PDB file of C-alpha atoms in Angstrom:
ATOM      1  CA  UNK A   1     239.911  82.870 265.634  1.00 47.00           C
ATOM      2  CA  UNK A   2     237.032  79.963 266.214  1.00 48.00           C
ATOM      3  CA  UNK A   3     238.019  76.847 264.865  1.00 49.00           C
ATOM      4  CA  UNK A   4     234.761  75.353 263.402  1.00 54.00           C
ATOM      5  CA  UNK A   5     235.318  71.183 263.955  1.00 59.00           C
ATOM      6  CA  UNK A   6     231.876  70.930 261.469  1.00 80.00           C
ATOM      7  CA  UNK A   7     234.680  71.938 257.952  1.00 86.00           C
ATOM      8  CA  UNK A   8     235.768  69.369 256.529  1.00 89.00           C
ATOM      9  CA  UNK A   9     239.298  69.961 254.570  1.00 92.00           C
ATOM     10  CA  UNK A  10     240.459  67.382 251.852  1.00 93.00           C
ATOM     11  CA  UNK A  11     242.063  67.344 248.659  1.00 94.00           C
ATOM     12  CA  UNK A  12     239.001  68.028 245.867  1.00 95.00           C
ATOM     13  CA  UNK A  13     237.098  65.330 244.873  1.00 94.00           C
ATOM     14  CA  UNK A  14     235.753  64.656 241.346  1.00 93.00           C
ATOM     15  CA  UNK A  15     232.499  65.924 242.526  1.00 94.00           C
ATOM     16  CA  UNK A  16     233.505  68.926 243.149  1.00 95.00           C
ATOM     17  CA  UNK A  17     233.239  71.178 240.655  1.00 95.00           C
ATOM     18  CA  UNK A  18     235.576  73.831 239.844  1.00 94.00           C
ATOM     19  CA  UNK A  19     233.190  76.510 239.164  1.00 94.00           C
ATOM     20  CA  UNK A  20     232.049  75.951 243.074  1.00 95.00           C
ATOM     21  CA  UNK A  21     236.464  76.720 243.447  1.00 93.00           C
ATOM     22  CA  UNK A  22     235.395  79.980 240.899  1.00 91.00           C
ATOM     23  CA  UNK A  23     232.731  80.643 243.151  1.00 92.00           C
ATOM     24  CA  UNK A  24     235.097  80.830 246.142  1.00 91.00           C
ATOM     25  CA  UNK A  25     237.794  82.844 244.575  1.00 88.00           C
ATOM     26  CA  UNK A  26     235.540  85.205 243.039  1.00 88.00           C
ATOM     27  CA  UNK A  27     233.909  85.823 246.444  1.00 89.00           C
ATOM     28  CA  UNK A  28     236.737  86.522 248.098  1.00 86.00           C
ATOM     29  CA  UNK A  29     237.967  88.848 245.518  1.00 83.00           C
ATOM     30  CA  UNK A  30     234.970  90.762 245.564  1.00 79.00           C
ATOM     31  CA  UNK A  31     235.623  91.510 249.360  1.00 79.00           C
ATOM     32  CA  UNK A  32     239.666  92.054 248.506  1.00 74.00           C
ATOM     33  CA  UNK A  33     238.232  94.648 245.740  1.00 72.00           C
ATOM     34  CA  UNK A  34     236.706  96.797 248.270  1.00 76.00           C
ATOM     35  CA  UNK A  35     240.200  96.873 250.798  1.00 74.00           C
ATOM     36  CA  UNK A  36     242.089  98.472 247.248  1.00 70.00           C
ATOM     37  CA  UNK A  37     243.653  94.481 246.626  1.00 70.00           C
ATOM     38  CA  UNK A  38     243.205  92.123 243.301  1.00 68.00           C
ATOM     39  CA  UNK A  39     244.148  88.430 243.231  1.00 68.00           C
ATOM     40  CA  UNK A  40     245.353  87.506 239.812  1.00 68.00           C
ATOM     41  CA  UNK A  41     242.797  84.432 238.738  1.00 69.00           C
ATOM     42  CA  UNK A  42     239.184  84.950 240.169  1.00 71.00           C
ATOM     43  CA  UNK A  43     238.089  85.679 236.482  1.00 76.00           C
ATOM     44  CA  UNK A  44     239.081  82.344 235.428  1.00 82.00           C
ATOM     45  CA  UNK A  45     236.347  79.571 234.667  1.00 86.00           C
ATOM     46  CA  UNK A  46     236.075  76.321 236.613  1.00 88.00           C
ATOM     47  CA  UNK A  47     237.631  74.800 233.433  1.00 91.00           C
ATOM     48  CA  UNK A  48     240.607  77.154 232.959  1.00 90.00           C
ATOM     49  CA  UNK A  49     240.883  76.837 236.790  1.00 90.00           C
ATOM     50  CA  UNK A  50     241.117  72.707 236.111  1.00 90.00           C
ATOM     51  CA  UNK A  51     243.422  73.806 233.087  1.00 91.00           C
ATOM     52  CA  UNK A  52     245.971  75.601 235.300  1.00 89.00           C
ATOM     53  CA  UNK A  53     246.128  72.720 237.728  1.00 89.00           C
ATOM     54  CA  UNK A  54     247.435  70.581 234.835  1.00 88.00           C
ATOM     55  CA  UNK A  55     248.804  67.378 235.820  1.00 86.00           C
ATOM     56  CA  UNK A  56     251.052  68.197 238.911  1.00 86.00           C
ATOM     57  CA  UNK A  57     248.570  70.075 240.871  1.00 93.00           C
ATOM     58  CA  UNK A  58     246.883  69.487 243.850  1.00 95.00           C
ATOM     59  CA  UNK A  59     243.802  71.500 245.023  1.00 95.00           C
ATOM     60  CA  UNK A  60     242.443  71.132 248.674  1.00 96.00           C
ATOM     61  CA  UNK A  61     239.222  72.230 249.780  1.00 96.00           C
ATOM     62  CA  UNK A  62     237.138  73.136 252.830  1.00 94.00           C
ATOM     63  CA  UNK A  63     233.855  72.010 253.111  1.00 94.00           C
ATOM     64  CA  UNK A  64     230.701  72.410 255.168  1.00 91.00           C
ATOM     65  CA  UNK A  65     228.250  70.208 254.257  1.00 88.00           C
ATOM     66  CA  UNK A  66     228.198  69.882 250.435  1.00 88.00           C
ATOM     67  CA  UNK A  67     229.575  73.309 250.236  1.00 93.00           C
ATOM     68  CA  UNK A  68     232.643  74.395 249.116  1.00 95.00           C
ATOM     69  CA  UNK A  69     234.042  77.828 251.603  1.00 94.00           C
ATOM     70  CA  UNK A  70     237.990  77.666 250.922  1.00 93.00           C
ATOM     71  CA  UNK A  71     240.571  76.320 248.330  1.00 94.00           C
ATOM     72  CA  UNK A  72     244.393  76.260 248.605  1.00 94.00           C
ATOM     73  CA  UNK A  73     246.552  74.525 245.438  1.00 95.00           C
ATOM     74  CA  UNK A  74     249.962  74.119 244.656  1.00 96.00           C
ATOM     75  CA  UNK A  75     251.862  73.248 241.379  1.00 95.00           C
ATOM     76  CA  UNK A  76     255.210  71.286 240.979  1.00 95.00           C
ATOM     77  CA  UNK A  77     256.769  72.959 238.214  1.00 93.00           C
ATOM     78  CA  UNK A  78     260.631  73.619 237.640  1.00 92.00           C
ATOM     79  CA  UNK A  79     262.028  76.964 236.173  1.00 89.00           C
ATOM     80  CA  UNK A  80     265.080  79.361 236.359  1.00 91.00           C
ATOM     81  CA  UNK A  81     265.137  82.114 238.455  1.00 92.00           C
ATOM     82  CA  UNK A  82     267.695  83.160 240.343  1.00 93.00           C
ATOM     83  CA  UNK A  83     266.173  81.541 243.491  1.00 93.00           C
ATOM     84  CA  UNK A  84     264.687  77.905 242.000  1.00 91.00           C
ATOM     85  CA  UNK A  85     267.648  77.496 239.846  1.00 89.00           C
ATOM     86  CA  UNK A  86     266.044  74.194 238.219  1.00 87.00           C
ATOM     87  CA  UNK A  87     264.872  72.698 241.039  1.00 93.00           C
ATOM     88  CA  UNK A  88     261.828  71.220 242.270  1.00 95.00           C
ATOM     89  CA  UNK A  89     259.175  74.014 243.373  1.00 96.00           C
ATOM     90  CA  UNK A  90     256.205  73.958 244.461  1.00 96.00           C
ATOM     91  CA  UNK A  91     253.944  76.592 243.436  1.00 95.00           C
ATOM     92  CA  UNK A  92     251.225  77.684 246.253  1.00 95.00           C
ATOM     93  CA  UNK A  93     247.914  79.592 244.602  1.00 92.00           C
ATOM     94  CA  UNK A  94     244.453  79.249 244.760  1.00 90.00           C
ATOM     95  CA  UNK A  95     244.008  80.115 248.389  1.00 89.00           C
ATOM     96  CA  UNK A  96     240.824  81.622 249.259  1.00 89.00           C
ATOM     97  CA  UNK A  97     238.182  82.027 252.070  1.00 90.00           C
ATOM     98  CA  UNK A  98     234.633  82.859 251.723  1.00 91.00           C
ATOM     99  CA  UNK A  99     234.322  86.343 253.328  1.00 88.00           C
ATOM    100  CA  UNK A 100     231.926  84.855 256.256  1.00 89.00           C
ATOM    101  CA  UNK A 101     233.270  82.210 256.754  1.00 86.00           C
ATOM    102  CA  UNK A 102     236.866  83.296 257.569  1.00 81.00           C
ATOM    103  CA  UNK A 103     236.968  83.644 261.119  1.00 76.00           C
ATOM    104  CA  UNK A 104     236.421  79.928 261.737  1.00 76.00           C
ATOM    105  CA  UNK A 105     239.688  78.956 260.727  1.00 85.00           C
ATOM    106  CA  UNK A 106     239.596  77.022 257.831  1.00 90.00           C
ATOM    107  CA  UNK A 107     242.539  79.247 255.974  1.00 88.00           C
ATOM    108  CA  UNK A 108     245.088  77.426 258.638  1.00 88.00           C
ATOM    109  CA  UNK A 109     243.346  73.768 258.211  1.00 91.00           C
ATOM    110  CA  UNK A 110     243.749  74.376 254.412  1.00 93.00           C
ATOM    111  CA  UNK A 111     247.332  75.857 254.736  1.00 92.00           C
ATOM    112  CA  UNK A 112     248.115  72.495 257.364  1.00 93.00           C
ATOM    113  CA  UNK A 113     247.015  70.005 255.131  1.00 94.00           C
ATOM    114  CA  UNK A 114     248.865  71.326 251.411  1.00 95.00           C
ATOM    115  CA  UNK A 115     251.864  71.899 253.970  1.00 94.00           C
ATOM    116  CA  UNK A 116     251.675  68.473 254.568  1.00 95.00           C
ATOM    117  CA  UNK A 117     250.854  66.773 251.444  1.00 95.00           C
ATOM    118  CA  UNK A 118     253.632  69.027 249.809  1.00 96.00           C
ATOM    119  CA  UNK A 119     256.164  67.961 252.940  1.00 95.00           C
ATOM    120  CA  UNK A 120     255.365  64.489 251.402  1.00 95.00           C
ATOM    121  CA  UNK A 121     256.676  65.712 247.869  1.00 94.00           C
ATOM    122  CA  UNK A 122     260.293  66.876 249.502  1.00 93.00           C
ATOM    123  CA  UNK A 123     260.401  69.620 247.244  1.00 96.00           C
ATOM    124  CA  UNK A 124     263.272  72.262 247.166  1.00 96.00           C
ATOM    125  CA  UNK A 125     261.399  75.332 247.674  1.00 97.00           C
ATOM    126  CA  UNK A 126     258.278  76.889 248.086  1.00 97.00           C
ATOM    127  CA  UNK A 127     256.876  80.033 246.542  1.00 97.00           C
ATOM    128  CA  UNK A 128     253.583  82.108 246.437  1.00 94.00           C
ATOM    129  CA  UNK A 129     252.875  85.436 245.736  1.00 91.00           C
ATOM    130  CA  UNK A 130     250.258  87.656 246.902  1.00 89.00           C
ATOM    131  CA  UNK A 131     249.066  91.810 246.349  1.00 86.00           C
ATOM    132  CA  UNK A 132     251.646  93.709 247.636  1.00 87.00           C
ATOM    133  CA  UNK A 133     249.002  95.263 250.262  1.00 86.00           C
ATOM    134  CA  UNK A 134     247.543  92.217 251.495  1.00 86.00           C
ATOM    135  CA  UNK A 135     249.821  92.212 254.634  1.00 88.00           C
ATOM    136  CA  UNK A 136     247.854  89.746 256.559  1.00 86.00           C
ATOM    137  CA  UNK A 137     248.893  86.366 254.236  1.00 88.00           C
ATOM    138  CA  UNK A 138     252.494  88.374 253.845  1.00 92.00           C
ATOM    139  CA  UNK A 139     252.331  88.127 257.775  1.00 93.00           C
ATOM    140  CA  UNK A 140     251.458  84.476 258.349  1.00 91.00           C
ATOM    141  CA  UNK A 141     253.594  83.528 255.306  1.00 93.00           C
ATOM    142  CA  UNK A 142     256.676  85.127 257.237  1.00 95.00           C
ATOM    143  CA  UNK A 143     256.286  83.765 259.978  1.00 94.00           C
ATOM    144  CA  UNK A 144     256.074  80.354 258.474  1.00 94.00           C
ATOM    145  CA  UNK A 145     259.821  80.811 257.645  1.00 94.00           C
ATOM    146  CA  UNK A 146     258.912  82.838 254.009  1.00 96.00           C
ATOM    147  CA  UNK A 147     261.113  85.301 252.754  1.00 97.00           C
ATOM    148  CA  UNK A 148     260.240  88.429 250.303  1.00 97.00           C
ATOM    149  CA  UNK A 149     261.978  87.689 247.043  1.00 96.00           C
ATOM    150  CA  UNK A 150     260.389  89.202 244.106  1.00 94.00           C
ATOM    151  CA  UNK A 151     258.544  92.491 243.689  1.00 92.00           C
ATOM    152  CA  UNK A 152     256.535  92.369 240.540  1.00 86.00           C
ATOM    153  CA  UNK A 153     253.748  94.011 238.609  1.00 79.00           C
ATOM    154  CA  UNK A 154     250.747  92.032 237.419  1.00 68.00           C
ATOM    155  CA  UNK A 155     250.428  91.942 233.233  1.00 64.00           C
ATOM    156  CA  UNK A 156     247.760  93.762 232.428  1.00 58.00           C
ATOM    157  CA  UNK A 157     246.803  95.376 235.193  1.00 61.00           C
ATOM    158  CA  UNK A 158     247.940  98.294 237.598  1.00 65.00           C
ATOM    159  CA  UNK A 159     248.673  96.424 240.690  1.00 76.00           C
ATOM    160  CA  UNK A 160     251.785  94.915 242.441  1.00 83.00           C
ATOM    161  CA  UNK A 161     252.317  91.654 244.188  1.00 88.00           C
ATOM    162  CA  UNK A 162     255.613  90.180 246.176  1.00 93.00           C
ATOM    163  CA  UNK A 163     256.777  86.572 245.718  1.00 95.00           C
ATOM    164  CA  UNK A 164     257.728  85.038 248.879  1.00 96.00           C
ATOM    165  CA  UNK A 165     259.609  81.678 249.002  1.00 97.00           C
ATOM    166  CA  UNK A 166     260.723  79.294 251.670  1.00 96.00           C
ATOM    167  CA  UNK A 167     263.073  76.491 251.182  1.00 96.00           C
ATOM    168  CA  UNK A 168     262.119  73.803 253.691  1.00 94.00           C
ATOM    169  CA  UNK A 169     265.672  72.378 253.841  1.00 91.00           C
ATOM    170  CA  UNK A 170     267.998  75.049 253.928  1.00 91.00           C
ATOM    171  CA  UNK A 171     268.051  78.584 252.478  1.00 93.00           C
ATOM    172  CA  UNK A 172     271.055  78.742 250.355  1.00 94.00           C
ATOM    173  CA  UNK A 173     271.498  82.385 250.085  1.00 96.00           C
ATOM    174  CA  UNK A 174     272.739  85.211 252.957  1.00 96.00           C
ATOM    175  CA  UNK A 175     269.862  87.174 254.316  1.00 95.00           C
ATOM    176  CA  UNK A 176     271.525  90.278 253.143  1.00 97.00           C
ATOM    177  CA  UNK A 177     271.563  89.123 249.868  1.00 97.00           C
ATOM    178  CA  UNK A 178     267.734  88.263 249.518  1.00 96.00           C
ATOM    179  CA  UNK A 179     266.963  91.583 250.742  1.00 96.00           C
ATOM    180  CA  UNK A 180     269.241  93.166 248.432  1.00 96.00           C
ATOM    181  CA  UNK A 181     267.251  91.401 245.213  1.00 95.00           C
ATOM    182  CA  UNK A 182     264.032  92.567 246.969  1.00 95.00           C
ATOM    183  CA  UNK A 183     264.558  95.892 247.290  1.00 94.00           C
ATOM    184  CA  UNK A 184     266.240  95.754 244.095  1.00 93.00           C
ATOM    185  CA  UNK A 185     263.318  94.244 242.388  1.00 92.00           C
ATOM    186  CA  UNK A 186     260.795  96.660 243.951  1.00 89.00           C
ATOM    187  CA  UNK A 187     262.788  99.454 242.548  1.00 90.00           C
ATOM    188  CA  UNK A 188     262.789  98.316 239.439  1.00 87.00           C
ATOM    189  CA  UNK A 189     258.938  97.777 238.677  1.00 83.00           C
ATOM    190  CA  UNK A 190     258.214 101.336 241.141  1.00 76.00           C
ATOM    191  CA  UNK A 191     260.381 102.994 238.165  1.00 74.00           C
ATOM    192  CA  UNK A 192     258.690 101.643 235.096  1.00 67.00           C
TER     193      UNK A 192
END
């Protein structure tokens, strides 16, 4: 990997538009498409994308020039499953790299800087998903201290994605245990 010092990588301004953040997603997706994986909002508008942000999300993006090549967001939301129980979460989505431009690095600034702005937030875990085949983000996500969770399948549509969370504290559960509700979940969705 070349890192390319000429991207900039900030939290969006208002001038940015979200349908350049469309743009980006549905590139990317388009190149996904042809490995056999889906990401679950590149058919969103700009303004649904703004929409889905709501108030406690944060979109960063990568810039070169005027140009928008990468996005990464995150959500604080709180909800009950087994493995947020309540507490405060932050949800990572939105992450995507303009086919040609993703051998210059800019996935890892992105990923650096929400890591940080969301370190800043002292949250209690962190969770993403991501298609169940795109083993390259399960990969980096792993070794960034994520664990598999959740296997799932995506509402209307045929393909499968895995939830990975980390907690940055602590995790509060036995490894044996979160494998157990992995394989348990996978099981599950393999036999509907």
């Amino acid at each position: 990997m070349v890192m390319d010092y000429s991207i900039t990588v900030m939290e969006k301004p208002e001038w940015v538009s979200w349908d350049s953040i469309h743009d980006v997603l549905w590139a990317a997706h388009q190149q996904n498409i042809r490995k056999g994986m889906t990401m679950r909002n590149p058919y969103l508008t700009g303004e649904e994308l703004k929409k889905l942000m709501g108030d406690s999300g944060h979109c960063f993006v990568a810039m070169e020039e005027d140009k928008v090549i990468g996005s990464a967001a995150f959500v604080i939301q709180r909800y009950n499953k087994w493995y947020t129980k309540g507490k405060k979460t932050a949800y990572l989505f939105l992450g995507a790299i303009r086919p040609e431009d993703q051998v210059k690095g800019v996935y890892s600034r992105l990923k650096e800087i929400r890591q940080q702005f969301i370190d800043k937030l002292h949250v209690d875990v962190i969770e993403m998903e991501t298609a169940e085949q795109n083993h390259h983000i399960q990969d980096i996500m792993l070794k960034d201290g994520f664990k598999y969770i959740s296997f799932r399948k995506a509402k209307k549509s045929d393909f499968n994605y895995v939830v990975l969370v980390k907690w940055p504290d602590k995790c509060p559960y036995p490894d044996w245990y979160i494998k157990l509700r992995f394989l348990y979940s996978k099981i599950k969705t393999k036999l509907r």
